[in-house]
């Protein structure tokens, strides 16, 4: 990767801060845009300096996005309202942040020098597809505003490529986990919540019967996918699954975490969440073939890293 200047939206957040860390260690210049609604300055404080700049601002601020893109060679777009249930209770916010915010970035690229954009799409676009593992060409209706808006981002990305020559890669993240994932909100990722409960020696709540399963992918592998996507030379628009290619039920996840931590806690059960998919397992053959992506951290190793970090 040549030394370049990248914009990272959502760069103070969970995934963005891991990306910023790796890019800054390879001497890239980085501008981080984050409104700190779910990100934290302490995630990136040690990186800030001549090559890493932080801007406290919002992806919905079109003029700001445009001005920050001016000096950049490409953008990693990770700023989002990431929770499926939150998007159901706040659909307009999901529209403004997840769709309009993404369009601001594509517009900036269109009117400037067609800088490449690598953006976070999601497995939520698939809805409850029956075919598992899920291939990129599978289609069903998204079950949440979040899934719908991420799907619309991809459709716009495709159009911006055809009409204006803006190259982009949409990465359909499955369930990302790792250190720095904030457990403090009811909308946080399940692994961060479960680990928080275990450390407090409190039972977690499993929504539904716990048989729903997810493909949990370690954040370091997601960063690998982001960088490989920026580096790939083919122009156009491509969408890829980013998972581990292996899934676990939510009940077994709780059991595994209890076992690794040496605790014996019986979980509570609550009603299933609406808008929720039951089964989610990524087929990662396309990204492996095209970009050489290979997940390096298995679930247990990843869970241990998160536990050690606490
Ligand atoms: C994740 C991502 C979302 C999107 C989607 C793709 C997060 C926070 N969300 O949504 O952005 O990419 O994957 O499909 O990363 N659960 C419990 N107890 C809890 C919390 C969760 O049982 O205290 C269950 C929940 O009902 C679900 C599973 O755990 O079945 C995963 O929930 P999640 O909120 O971590 O992620 P998900 O799959 O809704």
Coordinates of C-alpha atoms and ligand atoms in Angstrom, one line a residue:
X1 CA 0.0 0.0 0.0
X2 CA 1.5 3.4 -1.0
X3 CA 1.6 6.0 1.7
X4 CA -1.7 7.9 1.3
X5 CA -4.1 10.2 3.1
X6 CA -7.4 8.5 4.1
X7 CA -10.6 9.8 5.6
X8 CA -12.0 7.4 8.2
X9 CA -15.6 8.2 9.1
X10 CA -16.5 6.7 12.4
X11 CA -12.8 6.4 13.1
X12 CA -13.1 6.9 16.9
X13 CA -15.5 3.9 17.1
X14 CA -14.9 0.3 17.6
X15 CA -13.9 -0.9 14.1
X16 CA -12.7 2.5 12.9
X17 CA -10.2 2.9 15.7
X18 CA -8.6 -0.5 15.0
X19 CA -8.3 0.5 11.3
X20 CA -6.8 3.9 12.3
X21 CA -4.3 2.2 14.5
X22 CA -3.1 -0.1 11.7
X23 CA -3.0 2.6 9.0
X24 CA -1.1 5.0 11.2
X25 CA 1.5 2.4 12.1
X26 CA 2.2 2.1 8.3
X27 CA 2.7 5.9 8.2
X28 CA -0.4 6.8 6.3
X29 CA -2.0 10.2 6.9
X30 CA -5.4 9.9 8.4
X31 CA -8.3 12.3 9.0
X32 CA -10.8 10.9 11.4
X33 CA -14.4 12.2 11.3
X34 CA -16.5 11.2 14.3
X35 CA -19.3 12.9 16.2
X36 CA -18.5 10.7 19.3
X37 CA -22.1 9.6 19.6
X38 CA -20.9 6.0 20.0
X39 CA -17.2 6.4 19.5
X40 CA -14.7 7.6 22.1
X41 CA -11.8 9.9 21.9
X42 CA -9.8 7.6 24.2
X43 CA -9.9 5.0 21.5
X44 CA -7.7 7.2 19.3
X45 CA -6.0 9.6 21.7
X46 CA -2.6 7.8 21.5
X47 CA -2.6 8.0 17.7
X48 CA -3.2 11.8 17.3
X49 CA -0.3 13.8 16.0
X50 CA 1.0 15.3 12.7
X51 CA -0.2 12.4 10.6
X52 CA -3.5 11.7 12.4
X53 CA -6.1 14.4 12.7
X54 CA -9.4 14.2 14.5
X55 CA -12.4 16.2 13.5
X56 CA -15.5 16.2 15.8
X57 CA -18.2 16.4 13.2
X58 CA -21.1 14.6 11.7
X59 CA -21.4 12.5 8.5
X60 CA -24.8 14.3 7.9
X61 CA -22.9 17.6 7.5
X62 CA -22.5 17.7 3.8
X63 CA -20.2 20.7 3.5
X64 CA -17.9 19.3 6.2
X65 CA -17.6 15.9 4.5
X66 CA -16.9 17.6 1.2
X67 CA -14.1 19.8 2.6
X68 CA -12.5 16.9 4.5
X69 CA -12.5 14.8 1.3
X70 CA -10.6 17.5 -0.7
X71 CA -7.2 16.4 0.5
X72 CA -7.8 12.7 0.8
X73 CA -6.9 9.9 -1.6
X74 CA -9.7 7.6 -0.5
X75 CA -12.2 7.1 2.3
X76 CA -13.1 4.3 4.7
X77 CA -16.7 4.9 5.6
X78 CA -17.7 3.3 9.0
X79 CA -19.8 6.0 10.6
X80 CA -23.3 4.5 11.1
X81 CA -26.2 3.9 13.4
X82 CA -25.3 0.2 13.7
X83 CA -28.0 -1.3 15.8
X84 CA -30.8 -3.2 14.1
X85 CA -33.4 -2.6 16.9
X86 CA -32.3 1.1 17.2
X87 CA -33.0 1.5 13.5
X88 CA -36.5 0.1 14.1
X89 CA -37.3 2.6 16.9
X90 CA -35.5 5.5 15.0
X91 CA -36.0 4.9 11.3
X92 CA -35.6 8.5 10.3
X93 CA -32.2 8.7 12.1
X94 CA -31.2 5.5 10.3
X95 CA -32.2 7.1 7.0
X96 CA -30.3 10.3 7.7
X97 CA -27.1 8.7 9.1
X98 CA -26.9 5.4 7.2
X99 CA -28.2 6.5 3.8
X100 CA -27.9 10.3 3.5
X101 CA -24.6 10.3 5.3
X102 CA -23.2 7.8 2.9
X103 CA -24.5 9.8 -0.1
X104 CA -22.7 12.9 1.2
X105 CA -19.4 11.0 0.8
X106 CA -20.2 9.7 -2.6
X107 CA -21.2 13.2 -3.7
X108 CA -17.9 14.6 -2.4
X109 CA -16.1 12.0 -4.4
X110 CA -18.2 12.6 -7.5
X111 CA -17.5 16.4 -7.6
X112 CA -13.9 16.0 -6.7
X113 CA -11.5 13.4 -8.1
X114 CA -13.5 10.2 -7.8
X115 CA -11.6 9.0 -4.7
X116 CA -12.3 5.4 -3.9
X117 CA -14.7 4.6 -1.1
X118 CA -14.7 1.4 1.0
X119 CA -17.8 1.4 3.1
X120 CA -19.5 -0.7 5.7
X121 CA -22.5 -2.5 4.4
X122 CA -24.1 -5.3 6.3
X123 CA -25.4 -8.9 6.4
X124 CA -28.7 -7.3 7.5
X125 CA -29.4 -6.5 3.8
X126 CA -30.1 -10.2 3.2
X127 CA -33.1 -10.5 5.5
X128 CA -34.0 -14.0 6.5
X129 CA -32.6 -15.9 3.5
X130 CA -33.0 -19.7 3.5
X131 CA -29.8 -20.5 1.7
X132 CA -26.9 -20.9 4.1
X133 CA -24.1 -20.1 3.9
X134 CA -25.2 -16.8 2.3
X135 CA -23.6 -16.0 -1.0
X136 CA -23.5 -12.4 -2.2
X137 CA -26.1 -13.0 -4.9
X138 CA -28.7 -14.2 -2.4
X139 CA -31.7 -11.9 -2.2
X140 CA -34.6 -11.5 0.3
X141 CA -36.2 -8.4 1.7
X142 CA -34.4 -6.6 4.5
X143 CA -36.2 -6.9 7.8
X144 CA -35.2 -3.6 9.3
X145 CA -34.6 0.1 8.3
X146 CA -30.9 -0.6 9.0
X147 CA -30.9 -3.5 6.4
X148 CA -32.9 -1.5 3.9
X149 CA -30.7 1.6 4.2
X150 CA -27.5 -0.4 3.9
X151 CA -28.9 -2.1 0.8
X152 CA -29.8 1.4 -0.7
X153 CA -26.2 2.5 0.0
X154 CA -25.0 -0.4 -2.2
X155 CA -27.5 0.5 -4.9
X156 CA -26.3 4.1 -4.9
X157 CA -22.6 2.9 -4.9
X158 CA -23.4 0.9 -8.0
X159 CA -25.0 3.8 -9.7
X160 CA -22.3 6.3 -8.8
X161 CA -19.8 3.9 -10.4
X162 CA -21.8 3.6 -13.6
X163 CA -22.7 7.2 -14.0
X164 CA -19.7 9.1 -12.5
X165 CA -16.9 6.6 -12.3
X166 CA -16.6 6.5 -8.5
X167 CA -15.1 3.1 -7.5
X168 CA -16.2 1.6 -4.3
X169 CA -16.3 -1.6 -2.3
X170 CA -19.2 -2.4 0.1
X171 CA -18.3 -4.9 2.8
X172 CA -21.2 -6.8 4.2
X173 CA -20.1 -7.2 7.8
X174 CA -21.6 -10.1 9.7
X175 CA -21.3 -9.9 13.5
X176 CA -18.0 -8.1 14.3
X177 CA -16.5 -8.4 17.8
X178 CA -13.3 -7.5 19.6
X179 CA -11.7 -5.3 22.1
X180 CA -13.1 -1.7 22.5
X181 CA -16.7 -2.8 21.5
X182 CA -18.7 -0.7 24.0
X183 CA -21.1 -2.8 26.1
X184 CA -22.8 0.2 27.7
X185 CA -25.9 0.5 25.5
X186 CA -28.8 -2.0 25.1
X187 CA -28.0 -1.8 21.4
X188 CA -24.4 -3.0 21.8
X189 CA -23.1 -6.1 20.2
X190 CA -24.1 -9.3 22.0
X191 CA -20.5 -10.4 22.8
X192 CA -19.6 -7.1 24.5
X193 CA -22.8 -7.4 26.6
X194 CA -22.3 -11.0 27.5
X195 CA -18.7 -10.4 28.6
X196 CA -19.8 -7.4 30.6
X197 CA -22.3 -9.6 32.4
X198 CA -19.8 -12.3 33.1
X199 CA -17.3 -9.9 34.5
X200 CA -20.0 -8.6 36.8
X201 CA -21.0 -12.2 37.6
X202 CA -24.5 -11.4 36.5
X203 CA -26.7 -13.6 34.1
X204 CA -27.2 -12.3 30.6
X205 CA -30.6 -12.1 28.9
X206 CA -31.0 -14.2 25.8
X207 CA -33.7 -12.9 23.4
X208 CA -35.9 -15.6 22.0
X209 CA -35.0 -19.3 22.5
X210 CA -31.2 -18.8 21.9
X211 CA -31.2 -21.0 18.8
X212 CA -30.6 -18.1 16.5
X213 CA -27.1 -18.2 15.2
X214 CA -24.5 -15.7 14.0
X215 CA -21.2 -15.6 12.2
X216 CA -18.9 -13.7 14.6
X217 CA -15.8 -12.2 13.0
X218 CA -12.9 -10.7 14.8
X219 CA -12.2 -7.0 14.3
X220 CA -8.6 -7.7 13.2
X221 CA -10.0 -9.7 10.3
X222 CA -12.4 -7.0 9.4
X223 CA -9.5 -4.5 9.3
X224 CA -7.7 -6.9 7.0
X225 CA -10.8 -6.9 4.6
X226 CA -11.0 -3.1 4.7
X227 CA -7.4 -2.6 3.7
X228 CA -7.4 -5.3 1.0
X229 CA -10.5 -3.7 -0.4
X230 CA -8.8 -0.3 -0.6
X231 CA -5.7 -1.8 -2.2
X232 CA -7.4 -3.8 -4.9
X233 CA -6.8 -2.2 -8.2
X234 CA -10.0 -3.2 -10.1
X235 CA -12.3 -0.3 -10.6
X236 CA -16.1 -0.5 -10.4
X237 CA -18.3 -1.5 -7.5
X238 CA -18.1 -4.8 -5.7
X239 CA -19.9 -6.1 -2.6
X240 CA -18.4 -8.8 -0.4
X241 CA -19.4 -10.8 2.7
X242 CA -17.0 -10.3 5.6
X243 CA -17.5 -13.1 8.2
X244 CA -15.6 -16.1 9.5
X245 CA -17.6 -18.6 7.5
X246 CA -18.7 -20.4 10.7
X247 CA -21.5 -19.7 13.0
X248 CA -22.7 -20.4 16.6
X249 CA -26.0 -20.2 18.4
X250 CA -26.5 -17.4 20.9
X251 CA -27.0 -20.0 23.7
X252 CA -23.8 -21.8 22.8
X253 CA -22.0 -18.5 22.7
X254 CA -23.1 -17.8 26.3
X255 CA -22.0 -21.4 27.2
X256 CA -18.6 -20.9 25.6
X257 CA -18.0 -17.6 27.3
X258 CA -18.9 -19.1 30.7
X259 CA -16.6 -22.0 30.1
X260 CA -13.6 -19.8 29.0
X261 CA -14.1 -17.6 32.0
X262 CA -14.6 -20.4 34.5
X263 CA -18.1 -19.2 35.7
X264 CA -21.4 -21.0 35.9
X265 CA -24.2 -18.6 35.3
X266 CA -27.7 -19.6 34.1
X267 CA -29.0 -17.0 31.6
X268 CA -32.4 -15.3 31.6
X269 CA -34.6 -15.6 28.6
X270 CA -36.7 -12.7 27.1
X271 CA -38.9 -12.2 24.1
X272 CA -37.3 -12.4 20.7
X273 CA -36.5 -9.1 19.1
X274 CA -38.6 -8.0 16.2
X275 CA -36.9 -7.5 12.8
X276 CA -34.4 -10.1 13.8
X277 CA -33.0 -12.7 11.4
X278 CA -32.7 -16.2 12.7
X279 CA -29.7 -17.7 10.8
X280 CA -26.7 -15.8 9.6
X281 CA -23.7 -17.6 8.1
X282 CA -21.3 -16.0 5.5
X283 CA -20.0 -17.6 2.4
X284 CA -16.6 -15.9 2.2
X285 CA -15.4 -17.6 -1.0
X286 CA -15.8 -14.4 -3.2
X287 CA -13.6 -12.1 -1.0
X288 CA -11.1 -14.9 -0.4
X289 CA -10.8 -15.5 -4.2
X290 CA -10.7 -11.9 -5.3
X291 CA -8.8 -10.2 -2.4
X292 CA -7.0 -13.0 -0.7
X293 CA -9.0 -12.5 2.5
X294 CA -8.4 -15.2 5.1
X295 CA -9.8 -14.9 8.7
X296 CA -6.9 -15.4 11.1
X297 CA -8.6 -15.4 14.5
X298 CA -11.0 -18.1 15.5
X299 CA -13.9 -17.5 17.9
X300 CA -12.3 -18.8 21.1
X301 CA -9.0 -16.9 20.5
X302 CA -11.0 -13.8 19.8
X303 CA -13.1 -14.1 22.9
X304 CA -10.0 -14.6 25.0
X305 CA -8.5 -11.5 23.5
X306 CA -11.6 -9.5 24.5
X307 CA -11.6 -11.0 28.0
X308 CA -7.9 -10.1 28.5
X309 CA -8.5 -6.6 27.3
X310 CA -11.1 -5.9 30.0
Ligands
LIG1 C1 -25.5 -7.3 14.0 C2 -24.9 -5.9 13.9 C3 -25.6 -5.1 12.8 C4 -25.6 -5.8 11.5 C5 -26.1 -7.2 11.7 C6 -25.9 -8.0 10.4 C7 -24.1 -5.0 16.1 C8 -24.5 -4.3 17.4 N1 -25.1 -5.2 15.2 O1 -26.8 -7.2 14.4 O2 -24.9 -3.8 12.7 O3 -24.3 -5.8 10.9 O4 -25.4 -7.9 12.7 O5 -26.8 -9.1 10.4 O6 -23.0 -5.5 15.9 N2 -28.8 -10.9 21.9 C9 -29.2 -11.5 23.1 N3 -29.0 -10.8 24.2 C10 -28.4 -9.6 24.3 C11 -28.0 -9.0 23.0 C12 -28.3 -9.7 21.9 O7 -29.7 -12.6 23.1 O8 -28.2 -9.0 25.4 C13 -29.0 -11.7 20.6 C14 -29.8 -10.9 19.6 O9 -31.2 -11.1 19.8 C15 -29.3 -11.5 18.3 C16 -27.8 -11.9 18.6 O10 -27.7 -11.9 20.0 O11 -30.0 -12.7 18.0 C17 -26.9 -10.8 18.0 O12 -27.4 -9.6 18.4 P1 -26.5 -8.2 18.1 O13 -27.3 -7.1 18.6 O14 -25.1 -8.4 18.6 O15 -26.3 -8.2 16.5 P2 -27.4 -8.4 15.3 O16 -27.2 -9.7 14.8 O17 -28.7 -8.0 15.7

